[in-house]
Each structure stands twice: as structure tokens, then as C-alpha cells.
Amino acid sequence: MTEKREYTGDYPDKTLYIPGPTEVREDVIDEMAQPMFGHRMDRMTDLYTTVVEDTKEFLGTENELIVLTASGTEFMEAAIQNLVENDVLVTTCGSFSERQANVAERLGKDVDTLEYEWGNAVKPEDVREHLEESETTYDVVTCVMNESSTGVRNPIEEIGDVVSEYPETLFVVDAVSALGGDLVEIDDHDIDVIFTSIQKAFAMPPGLAVCVVSDDAYEREVESDSASWYGGFQRSLDYYDRKGQTHSTPAIPVMLAYRKQMKHMLDEGHEARSERHREMAEYTREWANEHFDMFPEAGYESQTVSCIENTQGIDVAATIEEVSEQYDFVFSNGYGSALGEQTFRIGHMGEHDVESIRALTDAIEDVADL
């Protein structure tokens, strides 16, 4: 039985370099202190239509978009429930793609997996071969854009191009730890559903999930007999079309903060924001290759999270603790028991830049005596 540990509020501030949550601008946090108002007032319509349309503009998509009070996991589950009648092909290469397969199984779907060893990326040619040779017509193919457990960035654009050749099969992408920090042309590559959580590359407090939905995905759900109630595409999008609001009570303070942050993101621009993340990723990879090795397959490294192989055998847990104590910087160990000491991870996403990442790597060098 877990015992209560009283939250005291007396904690030192730490700079976050984990794969989310990440650092949040002070003026964005301040937005959450506004007086409360009703979620059916005209003010809410102004707020929600602003965040939806600004996000569509930032992402450069003509598809429909939902901002829902939830973790991104809600859309991981809802996309399967809404779009898969029977068969789904889940591409797996790490913890979060394997979770997608588990979610689909728990929803009672017939799940086939195209499996890769952790650290390797999903290959478009393998997806094509599987679809060509399978006797099954899949309702959906899924892929994780950015496997933050392994630091792999899967080529979802090329995979989307392959899946688009199969008109009965929709393409669903988990972009939780990448969208907003790694540019993807959603519409150009026929991605039917792509979702994220705002506490990662969007540099927001947790609390909202964002999902882009194609017309084909919407129509598929309309024909479904078992769509999600809370995460239903039709329910959310039809309510927005009628009322300009969310169908259920939203986290209004977080949405106020999100409006402010999206204005910052529009000011920076999608391409410039992606370029800044690319520069951070390149710096981190160069540093890692100087002192350690990168864990992901070469050429498929993430633009937002670097997973570094602990080739020097440092005590990862102790190093994380000491860097936190001495520098008030927090980075992450490897994901799960298999990679906990074999790797460590640096989240270079959100509002960080190369200089702030360099401050962390300098601290690691000092503590680990590199």
C-alpha cells in the first residue's frame, strides 16, 4: 500500500532536459492565473476557436483538428477504437509502439505487428512488402514518429506514401514527443490521424492533447458502430462546427496558456522551430559520439530526444542525481529495466537552444569526469 507523502511546495527549481514535460515560458505559465469563466460562454468560443485555428496554421494542415483535455494516450486509444473494425498493423520498434499494440489488443482488435529490434527504425519497404504479401486488408497501419524510449525517428513521411497506395487502409501516427519540434508535412503524405501531447515539443504544462484528423478518418468513424465517446472524432468535430467549443469541460487555465504559447510558436514559425531543434539534436549527437555512442540506428536519430549508449559504463542513476544536486539540471535514464543503465536520454525540445543543451553536457562531463 502506497503511503501518503505530503506535498510541501518547498522544492528547488530544476531545469528539465527530460523527454517531457519540458521548460515552459514564464508568461505562458502566468496565463493560467486568469479568473475562471464558464466553458459555455462566448469567451470560451473565442479561446477555443483561436487555439484550434492557430494550431492548424502552425502545422500547415487543411485537415480538421481537435484540442482535448487529456494525455496524448487518449488519442492513441481513440484512434484504434474509432477507425479499426477488425484488423490493424502496428509497427513496433520500442516501448511506445509496443504500447499501441497492447492498446489495440485490449480493445479486442486483431493485431498484427511488424517488429524491429529496439534501436532500429521502421522501414517503408518492409511496410510495403508486408501489405503486398498479407492476405489481410488492414483498417489501419500505425507508427510512432519519435520513439522516445530509443531515440529513433521513424520515416513516417515515406511510410505514409506507401500506405496511401492502399485506399482501404488509414495511417495513424503517434507524434507525442516530436510534433512542434520536428516539421512534418501532414497533408502531403496522407497521414490520416496524427496526435501529440502539449507538454513535449510544444513546451506547455501537461493537460491537453492535439489530434489532426483527415476527412477519410472522419468518414470512417461516422460509419463505425464502436467509436470512442470522449475521444470520438465525429463528436468533437461536429460540436466544434456547431458551437466552436469542446463537447466536455476543458482545462480552461491550460487552454489559456496554450493560446499564449501558440502565438509564440507562430511568431517563430514551424520551419524555424524545426531548424532550432535540428541544431540541438546535431550538437547532442556530436557530443555523444565524442564521449559515448548513439543508441539509435544511424540516420534515424530523433530531432527532439537523444538516446545515448552508455559505452563508458558510468553510473547513470548516480550521475543523474549528482547533476541534479549540483546544477539543478534533470536529464533521464534509459527507458525501463532493459535500458535503464545501458542508455541515458537528453530531451532537447521546446524552448531549449544549443547553449542551454551545452550547459547540461558540460555538467555531465564534470560530474562523470569525462
mmCIF file of C-alpha atoms in Angstrom:
data_model
loop_
_atom_site.group_PDB
_atom_site.id
_atom_site.type_symbol
_atom_site.label_atom_id
_atom_site.label_comp_id
_atom_site.label_asym_id
_atom_site.label_seq_id
_atom_site.Cartn_x
_atom_site.Cartn_y
_atom_site.Cartn_z
ATOM 1 C CA MET A 1 0.000 0.000 0.000
ATOM 2 C CA THR A 2 1.395 3.375 -1.021
ATOM 3 C CA GLU A 3 1.647 5.809 1.877
ATOM 4 C CA LYS A 4 0.803 9.482 1.627
ATOM 5 C CA ARG A 5 3.764 11.812 1.059
ATOM 6 C CA GLU A 6 2.686 15.353 1.837
ATOM 7 C CA TYR A 7 3.368 17.886 -0.921
ATOM 8 C CA THR A 8 5.079 20.796 0.815
ATOM 9 C CA GLY A 9 5.790 23.185 -2.054
ATOM 10 C CA ASP A 10 9.330 23.542 -0.741
ATOM 11 C CA TYR A 11 11.317 22.170 -3.666
ATOM 12 C CA PRO A 12 14.232 23.636 -5.638
ATOM 13 C CA ASP A 13 13.541 24.633 -9.226
ATOM 14 C CA LYS A 14 15.134 22.246 -11.738
ATOM 15 C CA THR A 15 15.762 22.831 -15.429
ATOM 16 C CA LEU A 16 14.186 19.952 -17.339
ATOM 17 C CA TYR A 17 16.059 18.081 -20.062
ATOM 18 C CA ILE A 18 13.833 15.027 -19.926
ATOM 19 C CA PRO A 19 11.630 13.737 -22.791
ATOM 20 C CA GLY A 20 8.763 15.765 -21.324
ATOM 21 C CA PRO A 21 7.452 17.685 -19.561
ATOM 22 C CA THR A 22 9.864 20.374 -20.609
ATOM 23 C CA GLU A 23 10.566 24.010 -19.774
ATOM 24 C CA VAL A 24 7.670 26.495 -20.049
ATOM 25 C CA ARG A 25 7.910 30.246 -20.633
ATOM 26 C CA GLU A 26 7.048 32.359 -17.593
ATOM 27 C CA ASP A 27 4.491 34.449 -19.482
ATOM 28 C CA VAL A 28 2.773 31.232 -20.591
ATOM 29 C CA ILE A 29 2.532 29.991 -17.004
ATOM 30 C CA ASP A 30 1.184 33.387 -15.921
ATOM 31 C CA GLU A 31 -1.757 32.981 -18.316
ATOM 32 C CA MET A 32 -3.130 30.197 -16.114
ATOM 33 C CA ALA A 33 -3.766 32.651 -13.253
ATOM 34 C CA GLN A 34 -6.627 34.442 -15.030
ATOM 35 C CA PRO A 35 -10.068 34.494 -13.334
ATOM 36 C CA MET A 36 -12.207 31.484 -14.141
ATOM 37 C CA PHE A 37 -15.064 31.651 -16.634
ATOM 38 C CA GLY A 38 -17.687 29.244 -17.920
ATOM 39 C CA HIS A 39 -16.888 26.754 -20.638
ATOM 40 C CA ARG A 40 -20.151 27.572 -22.445
ATOM 41 C CA MET A 41 -19.614 31.337 -22.509
ATOM 42 C CA ASP A 42 -18.759 33.292 -25.651
ATOM 43 C CA ARG A 43 -15.311 33.840 -24.152
ATOM 44 C CA MET A 44 -14.704 30.096 -24.396
ATOM 45 C CA THR A 45 -15.694 30.110 -28.055
ATOM 46 C CA ASP A 46 -13.186 32.877 -28.685
ATOM 47 C CA LEU A 47 -10.497 30.948 -26.814
ATOM 48 C CA TYR A 48 -11.096 27.530 -28.349
ATOM 49 C CA THR A 49 -11.512 28.676 -31.941
ATOM 50 C CA THR A 50 -8.306 30.684 -31.551
ATOM 51 C CA VAL A 51 -6.225 27.729 -30.344
ATOM 52 C CA VAL A 52 -7.656 25.341 -32.936
ATOM 53 C CA GLU A 53 -7.167 27.627 -35.920
ATOM 54 C CA ASP A 54 -3.748 28.866 -34.743
ATOM 55 C CA THR A 55 -2.574 25.267 -34.338
ATOM 56 C CA LYS A 56 -3.796 24.366 -37.826
ATOM 57 C CA GLU A 57 -1.934 27.388 -39.183
ATOM 58 C CA PHE A 58 1.254 26.437 -37.343
ATOM 59 C CA LEU A 59 1.127 22.828 -38.541
ATOM 60 C CA GLY A 60 0.209 23.864 -42.078
ATOM 61 C CA THR A 61 -2.718 21.467 -42.353
ATOM 62 C CA GLU A 62 -6.113 21.765 -44.018
ATOM 63 C CA ASN A 63 -7.377 18.767 -42.064
ATOM 64 C CA GLU A 64 -9.601 19.065 -39.008
ATOM 65 C CA LEU A 65 -8.012 19.460 -35.581
ATOM 66 C CA ILE A 66 -9.107 18.640 -32.038
ATOM 67 C CA VAL A 67 -7.644 20.013 -28.805
ATOM 68 C CA LEU A 68 -8.882 17.820 -25.960
ATOM 69 C CA THR A 69 -8.249 17.854 -22.232
ATOM 70 C CA ALA A 70 -6.315 14.605 -21.975
ATOM 71 C CA SER A 71 -2.972 12.940 -22.334
ATOM 72 C CA GLY A 72 -1.925 12.002 -25.844
ATOM 73 C CA THR A 73 -2.679 8.433 -24.787
ATOM 74 C CA GLU A 74 -6.370 9.270 -25.192
ATOM 75 C CA PHE A 75 -5.924 9.612 -28.934
ATOM 76 C CA MET A 76 -3.682 6.543 -29.053
ATOM 77 C CA GLU A 77 -6.656 4.593 -27.781
ATOM 78 C CA ALA A 78 -9.397 6.562 -29.534
ATOM 79 C CA ALA A 79 -7.805 6.287 -32.980
ATOM 80 C CA ILE A 80 -7.918 2.491 -32.730
ATOM 81 C CA GLN A 81 -11.437 2.452 -31.331
ATOM 82 C CA ASN A 82 -12.710 4.918 -33.927
ATOM 83 C CA LEU A 83 -11.087 3.511 -37.055
ATOM 84 C CA VAL A 84 -10.377 -0.212 -36.646
ATOM 85 C CA GLU A 85 -13.261 -2.576 -37.200
ATOM 86 C CA ASN A 86 -11.152 -5.724 -37.181
ATOM 87 C CA ASP A 87 -7.539 -5.633 -38.343
ATOM 88 C CA VAL A 88 -4.652 -3.309 -37.550
ATOM 89 C CA LEU A 89 -0.963 -3.497 -38.427
ATOM 90 C CA VAL A 90 1.179 -1.988 -35.672
ATOM 91 C CA THR A 91 4.819 -1.242 -36.493
ATOM 92 C CA THR A 92 6.884 -1.677 -33.319
ATOM 93 C CA CYS A 93 10.445 -0.615 -32.518
ATOM 94 C CA GLY A 94 10.304 0.489 -28.891
ATOM 95 C CA SER A 95 8.157 0.868 -25.810
ATOM 96 C CA PHE A 96 5.525 3.279 -27.099
ATOM 97 C CA SER A 97 4.870 1.476 -30.356
ATOM 98 C CA GLU A 98 4.559 -1.760 -28.384
ATOM 99 C CA ARG A 99 2.091 0.057 -26.134
ATOM 100 C CA GLN A 100 -0.006 0.853 -29.203
ATOM 101 C CA ALA A 101 -0.179 -2.858 -29.981
ATOM 102 C CA ASN A 102 -1.193 -3.583 -26.389
ATOM 103 C CA VAL A 103 -3.912 -0.928 -26.519
ATOM 104 C CA ALA A 104 -5.321 -2.422 -29.725
ATOM 105 C CA GLU A 105 -5.303 -5.912 -28.219
ATOM 106 C CA ARG A 106 -7.121 -4.683 -25.112
ATOM 107 C CA LEU A 107 -9.763 -3.145 -27.373
ATOM 108 C CA GLY A 108 -10.333 -6.563 -28.892
ATOM 109 C CA LYS A 109 -8.855 -5.844 -32.307
ATOM 110 C CA ASP A 110 -6.995 -8.353 -34.465
ATOM 111 C CA VAL A 111 -3.414 -7.116 -34.214
ATOM 112 C CA ASP A 112 -0.518 -7.961 -36.496
ATOM 113 C CA THR A 113 2.872 -6.462 -35.714
ATOM 114 C CA LEU A 114 5.817 -5.577 -37.904
ATOM 115 C CA GLU A 115 8.541 -5.810 -35.271
ATOM 116 C CA TYR A 116 12.017 -4.302 -35.101
ATOM 117 C CA GLU A 117 14.722 -4.629 -32.512
ATOM 118 C CA TRP A 118 14.792 -1.656 -30.148
ATOM 119 C CA GLY A 119 17.065 0.993 -31.611
ATOM 120 C CA ASN A 120 16.182 0.175 -35.220
ATOM 121 C CA ALA A 121 13.725 2.140 -37.337
ATOM 122 C CA VAL A 122 10.631 1.069 -39.261
ATOM 123 C CA LYS A 123 11.438 0.802 -42.983
ATOM 124 C CA PRO A 124 8.915 1.860 -45.642
ATOM 125 C CA GLU A 125 9.976 -1.001 -47.917
ATOM 126 C CA ASP A 126 9.154 -3.505 -45.162
ATOM 127 C CA VAL A 127 5.721 -1.965 -44.711
ATOM 128 C CA ARG A 128 5.140 -2.218 -48.464
ATOM 129 C CA GLU A 129 6.264 -5.845 -48.542
ATOM 130 C CA HIS A 130 4.016 -6.744 -45.604
ATOM 131 C CA LEU A 131 0.971 -5.061 -47.137
ATOM 132 C CA GLU A 132 1.611 -6.666 -50.519
ATOM 133 C CA GLU A 133 2.079 -10.171 -49.143
ATOM 134 C CA SER A 134 -0.578 -10.171 -46.433
ATOM 135 C CA GLU A 135 -3.941 -11.730 -47.121
ATOM 136 C CA THR A 136 -5.425 -9.251 -44.646
ATOM 137 C CA THR A 137 -6.816 -5.868 -45.675
ATOM 138 C CA TYR A 138 -5.904 -3.732 -42.704
ATOM 139 C CA ASP A 139 -8.200 -0.989 -41.480
ATOM 140 C CA VAL A 140 -5.217 0.927 -40.065
ATOM 141 C CA VAL A 141 -1.424 0.933 -40.034
ATOM 142 C CA THR A 142 0.153 2.662 -37.028
ATOM 143 C CA CYS A 143 3.619 4.096 -36.455
ATOM 144 C CA VAL A 144 5.313 6.133 -33.744
ATOM 145 C CA MET A 145 7.051 9.120 -35.314
ATOM 146 C CA ASN A 146 9.515 9.542 -32.474
ATOM 147 C CA GLU A 147 10.266 6.548 -30.230
ATOM 148 C CA SER A 148 11.422 8.432 -27.153
ATOM 149 C CA SER A 149 12.317 5.135 -25.458
ATOM 150 C CA THR A 150 15.088 4.554 -28.007
ATOM 151 C CA GLY A 151 15.634 7.950 -29.637
ATOM 152 C CA VAL A 152 14.541 6.670 -33.061
ATOM 153 C CA ARG A 153 12.807 8.952 -35.570
ATOM 154 C CA ASN A 154 10.810 6.786 -37.946
ATOM 155 C CA PRO A 155 10.373 7.927 -41.584
ATOM 156 C CA ILE A 156 6.639 8.464 -41.307
ATOM 157 C CA GLU A 157 6.519 10.549 -44.473
ATOM 158 C CA GLU A 158 7.728 7.686 -46.660
ATOM 159 C CA ILE A 159 5.599 5.188 -44.741
ATOM 160 C CA GLY A 160 2.562 7.420 -45.287
ATOM 161 C CA ASP A 161 3.285 7.458 -49.015
ATOM 162 C CA VAL A 162 3.296 3.648 -49.024
ATOM 163 C CA VAL A 163 0.081 3.273 -47.010
ATOM 164 C CA SER A 164 -1.678 5.804 -49.265
ATOM 165 C CA GLU A 165 -1.445 3.254 -52.091
ATOM 166 C CA TYR A 166 -3.917 1.078 -50.145
ATOM 167 C CA PRO A 167 -7.170 3.095 -50.130
ATOM 168 C CA GLU A 168 -8.931 0.874 -47.585
ATOM 169 C CA THR A 169 -6.135 1.349 -45.044
ATOM 170 C CA LEU A 170 -5.710 4.503 -42.946
ATOM 171 C CA PHE A 171 -2.420 5.697 -41.463
ATOM 172 C CA VAL A 172 -2.237 6.695 -37.765
ATOM 173 C CA VAL A 173 0.851 8.378 -36.309
ATOM 174 C CA ASP A 174 1.784 8.862 -32.651
ATOM 175 C CA ALA A 175 3.834 12.083 -32.696
ATOM 176 C CA VAL A 176 3.684 12.737 -28.951
ATOM 177 C CA SER A 177 7.356 13.554 -28.431
ATOM 178 C CA ALA A 178 8.045 15.174 -31.821
ATOM 179 C CA LEU A 179 5.258 17.337 -33.223
ATOM 180 C CA GLY A 180 6.074 21.005 -32.791
ATOM 181 C CA GLY A 181 9.814 20.330 -32.811
ATOM 182 C CA ASP A 182 10.193 18.264 -35.965
ATOM 183 C CA LEU A 183 8.428 19.508 -39.074
ATOM 184 C CA VAL A 184 6.204 17.036 -40.879
ATOM 185 C CA GLU A 185 4.020 17.804 -43.900
ATOM 186 C CA ILE A 186 0.894 16.064 -42.679
ATOM 187 C CA ASP A 187 -1.377 16.550 -45.684
ATOM 188 C CA ASP A 188 1.305 15.887 -48.309
ATOM 189 C CA HIS A 189 1.920 12.366 -47.002
ATOM 190 C CA ASP A 190 -1.691 11.283 -46.446
ATOM 191 C CA ILE A 191 -1.397 10.958 -42.678
ATOM 192 C CA ASP A 192 -4.978 10.323 -41.604
ATOM 193 C CA VAL A 193 -4.503 10.804 -37.864
ATOM 194 C CA ILE A 194 -1.535 12.347 -36.071
ATOM 195 C CA PHE A 195 -1.629 13.233 -32.385
ATOM 196 C CA THR A 196 0.586 14.740 -29.720
ATOM 197 C CA SER A 197 0.701 15.956 -26.124
ATOM 198 C CA ILE A 198 1.463 19.608 -25.469
ATOM 199 C CA GLN A 199 3.987 19.068 -22.639
ATOM 200 C CA LYS A 200 6.713 17.926 -25.024
ATOM 201 C CA ALA A 201 7.932 19.945 -28.025
ATOM 202 C CA PHE A 202 5.030 22.392 -27.674
ATOM 203 C CA ALA A 203 6.655 23.481 -24.370
ATOM 204 C CA MET A 204 3.431 23.625 -22.382
ATOM 205 C CA PRO A 205 2.251 22.409 -18.987
ATOM 206 C CA PRO A 206 0.602 18.974 -19.329
ATOM 207 C CA GLY A 207 -3.123 18.702 -19.778
ATOM 208 C CA LEU A 208 -4.080 18.888 -23.456
ATOM 209 C CA ALA A 209 -3.816 16.524 -26.405
ATOM 210 C CA VAL A 210 -3.860 17.642 -30.036
ATOM 211 C CA CYS A 211 -5.104 15.468 -32.896
ATOM 212 C CA VAL A 212 -5.262 16.159 -36.631
ATOM 213 C CA VAL A 213 -7.948 14.156 -38.455
ATOM 214 C CA SER A 214 -8.351 13.660 -42.216
ATOM 215 C CA ASP A 215 -11.709 13.597 -43.992
ATOM 216 C CA ASP A 216 -11.233 9.879 -44.654
ATOM 217 C CA ALA A 217 -10.694 9.195 -40.963
ATOM 218 C CA TYR A 218 -13.746 11.244 -40.033
ATOM 219 C CA GLU A 219 -15.921 9.404 -42.542
ATOM 220 C CA ARG A 220 -14.602 6.028 -41.383
ATOM 221 C CA GLU A 221 -15.619 6.845 -37.829
ATOM 222 C CA VAL A 222 -19.073 8.043 -38.900
ATOM 223 C CA GLU A 223 -19.640 4.552 -40.306
ATOM 224 C CA SER A 224 -18.336 2.859 -37.156
ATOM 225 C CA ASP A 225 -20.545 1.240 -34.530
ATOM 226 C CA SER A 226 -17.977 1.439 -31.727
ATOM 227 C CA ALA A 227 -16.329 4.855 -31.728
ATOM 228 C CA SER A 228 -14.908 6.368 -28.562
ATOM 229 C CA TRP A 229 -17.322 8.616 -26.677
ATOM 230 C CA TYR A 230 -14.800 11.050 -25.157
ATOM 231 C CA GLY A 231 -12.224 10.854 -27.945
ATOM 232 C CA GLY A 232 -14.662 10.465 -30.802
ATOM 233 C CA PHE A 233 -13.677 12.433 -33.888
ATOM 234 C CA GLN A 234 -17.263 12.999 -35.022
ATOM 235 C CA ARG A 235 -18.420 14.050 -31.563
ATOM 236 C CA SER A 236 -15.564 16.544 -31.135
ATOM 237 C CA LEU A 237 -15.569 17.959 -34.657
ATOM 238 C CA ASP A 238 -19.336 18.230 -35.032
ATOM 239 C CA TYR A 239 -19.570 20.075 -31.709
ATOM 240 C CA TYR A 240 -16.827 22.434 -32.847
ATOM 241 C CA ASP A 241 -18.649 23.014 -36.108
ATOM 242 C CA ARG A 242 -21.891 23.839 -34.280
ATOM 243 C CA LYS A 243 -20.643 25.642 -31.179
ATOM 244 C CA GLY A 244 -16.946 26.440 -31.586
ATOM 245 C CA GLN A 245 -16.313 24.733 -28.253
ATOM 246 C CA THR A 246 -15.341 21.360 -26.760
ATOM 247 C CA HIS A 247 -18.020 18.761 -26.104
ATOM 248 C CA SER A 248 -16.885 18.311 -22.478
ATOM 249 C CA THR A 249 -15.476 20.688 -19.883
ATOM 250 C CA PRO A 250 -11.905 21.634 -20.872
ATOM 251 C CA ALA A 251 -8.946 22.563 -18.679
ATOM 252 C CA ILE A 252 -9.552 26.276 -19.202
ATOM 253 C CA PRO A 253 -6.379 27.571 -17.475
ATOM 254 C CA VAL A 254 -4.164 25.285 -19.568
ATOM 255 C CA MET A 255 -6.009 26.336 -22.703
ATOM 256 C CA LEU A 256 -5.356 29.992 -21.853
ATOM 257 C CA ALA A 257 -1.672 29.189 -21.546
ATOM 258 C CA TYR A 258 -1.809 27.243 -24.808
ATOM 259 C CA ARG A 259 -3.238 30.252 -26.660
ATOM 260 C CA LYS A 260 -0.257 32.316 -25.490
ATOM 261 C CA GLN A 261 2.310 29.664 -26.379
ATOM 262 C CA MET A 262 0.846 29.069 -29.824
ATOM 263 C CA LYS A 263 1.264 32.789 -30.565
ATOM 264 C CA HIS A 264 4.965 32.376 -29.669
ATOM 265 C CA MET A 265 5.185 29.332 -31.920
ATOM 266 C CA LEU A 266 3.548 31.160 -34.820
ATOM 267 C CA ASP A 267 5.967 34.044 -34.342
ATOM 268 C CA GLU A 268 8.917 31.656 -34.548
ATOM 269 C CA GLY A 269 7.419 29.692 -37.429
ATOM 270 C CA HIS A 270 7.232 25.946 -37.976
ATOM 271 C CA GLU A 271 10.308 25.694 -40.184
ATOM 272 C CA ALA A 272 12.462 27.869 -37.913
ATOM 273 C CA ARG A 273 11.333 25.959 -34.839
ATOM 274 C CA SER A 274 12.193 22.667 -36.512
ATOM 275 C CA GLU A 275 15.583 24.032 -37.562
ATOM 276 C CA ARG A 276 16.357 25.054 -33.971
ATOM 277 C CA HIS A 277 15.552 21.539 -32.826
ATOM 278 C CA ARG A 278 17.730 20.095 -35.592
ATOM 279 C CA GLU A 279 20.670 22.195 -34.391
ATOM 280 C CA MET A 280 20.196 20.978 -30.806
ATOM 281 C CA ALA A 281 19.993 17.373 -31.987
ATOM 282 C CA GLU A 282 23.146 17.692 -34.080
ATOM 283 C CA TYR A 283 25.084 19.232 -31.205
ATOM 284 C CA THR A 284 23.951 16.486 -28.821
ATOM 285 C CA ARG A 285 24.868 13.731 -31.284
ATOM 286 C CA GLU A 286 28.334 15.206 -31.816
ATOM 287 C CA TRP A 287 28.855 15.373 -28.060
ATOM 288 C CA ALA A 288 27.556 11.835 -27.568
ATOM 289 C CA ASN A 289 29.792 10.423 -30.283
ATOM 290 C CA GLU A 290 32.790 12.146 -28.705
ATOM 291 C CA HIS A 291 32.235 10.580 -25.294
ATOM 292 C CA PHE A 292 29.842 7.645 -25.815
ATOM 293 C CA ASP A 293 27.812 6.303 -28.782
ATOM 294 C CA MET A 294 24.316 6.956 -30.036
ATOM 295 C CA PHE A 295 21.857 4.126 -29.389
ATOM 296 C CA PRO A 296 19.564 4.552 -32.445
ATOM 297 C CA GLU A 297 20.313 3.176 -35.866
ATOM 298 C CA ALA A 298 22.478 5.652 -37.784
ATOM 299 C CA GLY A 299 20.450 8.012 -39.934
ATOM 300 C CA TYR A 300 17.272 7.610 -37.885
ATOM 301 C CA GLU A 301 18.137 9.685 -34.811
ATOM 302 C CA SER A 302 15.410 11.741 -33.173
ATOM 303 C CA GLN A 303 15.335 15.520 -33.528
ATOM 304 C CA THR A 304 13.852 16.004 -30.039
ATOM 305 C CA VAL A 305 15.252 13.234 -27.797
ATOM 306 C CA SER A 306 18.756 11.763 -27.910
ATOM 307 C CA CYS A 307 19.172 8.253 -26.542
ATOM 308 C CA ILE A 308 22.860 7.766 -25.764
ATOM 309 C CA GLU A 309 24.515 4.393 -25.293
ATOM 310 C CA ASN A 310 26.480 4.202 -22.054
ATOM 311 C CA THR A 311 29.676 2.817 -23.594
ATOM 312 C CA GLN A 312 31.799 4.208 -20.739
ATOM 313 C CA GLY A 313 29.866 2.334 -18.087
ATOM 314 C CA ILE A 314 29.155 5.384 -15.955
ATOM 315 C CA ASP A 315 26.674 5.021 -13.102
ATOM 316 C CA VAL A 316 23.733 6.598 -14.888
ATOM 317 C CA ALA A 317 21.437 6.887 -11.864
ATOM 318 C CA ALA A 318 24.174 8.401 -9.703
ATOM 319 C CA THR A 319 25.193 10.832 -12.445
ATOM 320 C CA ILE A 320 21.609 11.996 -12.909
ATOM 321 C CA GLU A 321 21.276 12.534 -9.162
ATOM 322 C CA GLU A 322 24.563 14.399 -8.841
ATOM 323 C CA VAL A 323 23.883 16.664 -11.836
ATOM 324 C CA SER A 324 20.514 17.457 -10.280
ATOM 325 C CA GLU A 325 22.061 18.239 -6.897
ATOM 326 C CA GLN A 326 24.993 20.301 -8.166
ATOM 327 C CA TYR A 327 23.479 22.055 -11.183
ATOM 328 C CA ASP A 328 19.697 21.761 -10.781
ATOM 329 C CA PHE A 329 19.540 20.127 -14.229
ATOM 330 C CA VAL A 330 17.455 16.986 -14.769
ATOM 331 C CA PHE A 331 18.006 14.513 -17.607
ATOM 332 C CA SER A 332 16.742 10.969 -17.952
ATOM 333 C CA ASN A 333 17.941 7.407 -17.643
ATOM 334 C CA GLY A 334 17.167 4.777 -20.236
ATOM 335 C CA TYR A 335 13.567 3.680 -20.561
ATOM 336 C CA GLY A 336 12.593 0.686 -18.478
ATOM 337 C CA SER A 337 14.681 -2.043 -16.912
ATOM 338 C CA ALA A 338 16.257 -3.119 -20.207
ATOM 339 C CA LEU A 339 17.838 0.260 -20.977
ATOM 340 C CA GLY A 340 17.946 1.898 -17.552
ATOM 341 C CA GLU A 341 21.745 1.838 -17.197
ATOM 342 C CA GLN A 342 22.594 0.842 -20.757
ATOM 343 C CA THR A 343 21.477 4.231 -22.067
ATOM 344 C CA PHE A 344 20.536 7.715 -20.929
ATOM 345 C CA ARG A 345 18.388 10.313 -22.642
ATOM 346 C CA ILE A 346 18.549 14.057 -23.190
ATOM 347 C CA GLY A 347 15.400 15.889 -24.189
ATOM 348 C CA HIS A 348 16.314 18.827 -26.423
ATOM 349 C CA MET A 349 12.869 20.142 -27.169
ATOM 350 C CA GLY A 350 10.541 23.034 -26.566
ATOM 351 C CA GLU A 351 12.237 26.310 -25.626
ATOM 352 C CA HIS A 352 15.790 24.983 -25.277
ATOM 353 C CA ASP A 353 18.602 26.022 -27.614
ATOM 354 C CA VAL A 354 22.141 24.808 -28.265
ATOM 355 C CA GLU A 355 23.571 26.937 -25.459
ATOM 356 C CA SER A 356 21.222 25.520 -22.849
ATOM 357 C CA ILE A 357 21.950 21.974 -24.039
ATOM 358 C CA ARG A 358 25.678 22.708 -23.846
ATOM 359 C CA ALA A 359 25.220 23.752 -20.210
ATOM 360 C CA LEU A 360 23.826 20.290 -19.475
ATOM 361 C CA THR A 361 26.512 18.365 -21.348
ATOM 362 C CA ASP A 362 29.194 20.421 -19.569
ATOM 363 C CA ALA A 363 27.608 19.439 -16.258
ATOM 364 C CA ILE A 364 27.560 15.750 -17.227
ATOM 365 C CA GLU A 365 31.216 15.949 -18.228
ATOM 366 C CA ASP A 366 32.083 17.476 -14.890
ATOM 367 C CA VAL A 367 30.154 15.015 -12.745
ATOM 368 C CA ALA A 368 31.096 11.909 -14.779
ATOM 369 C CA ASP A 369 34.721 13.065 -15.147
ATOM 370 C CA LEU A 370 34.655 12.686 -18.916
#
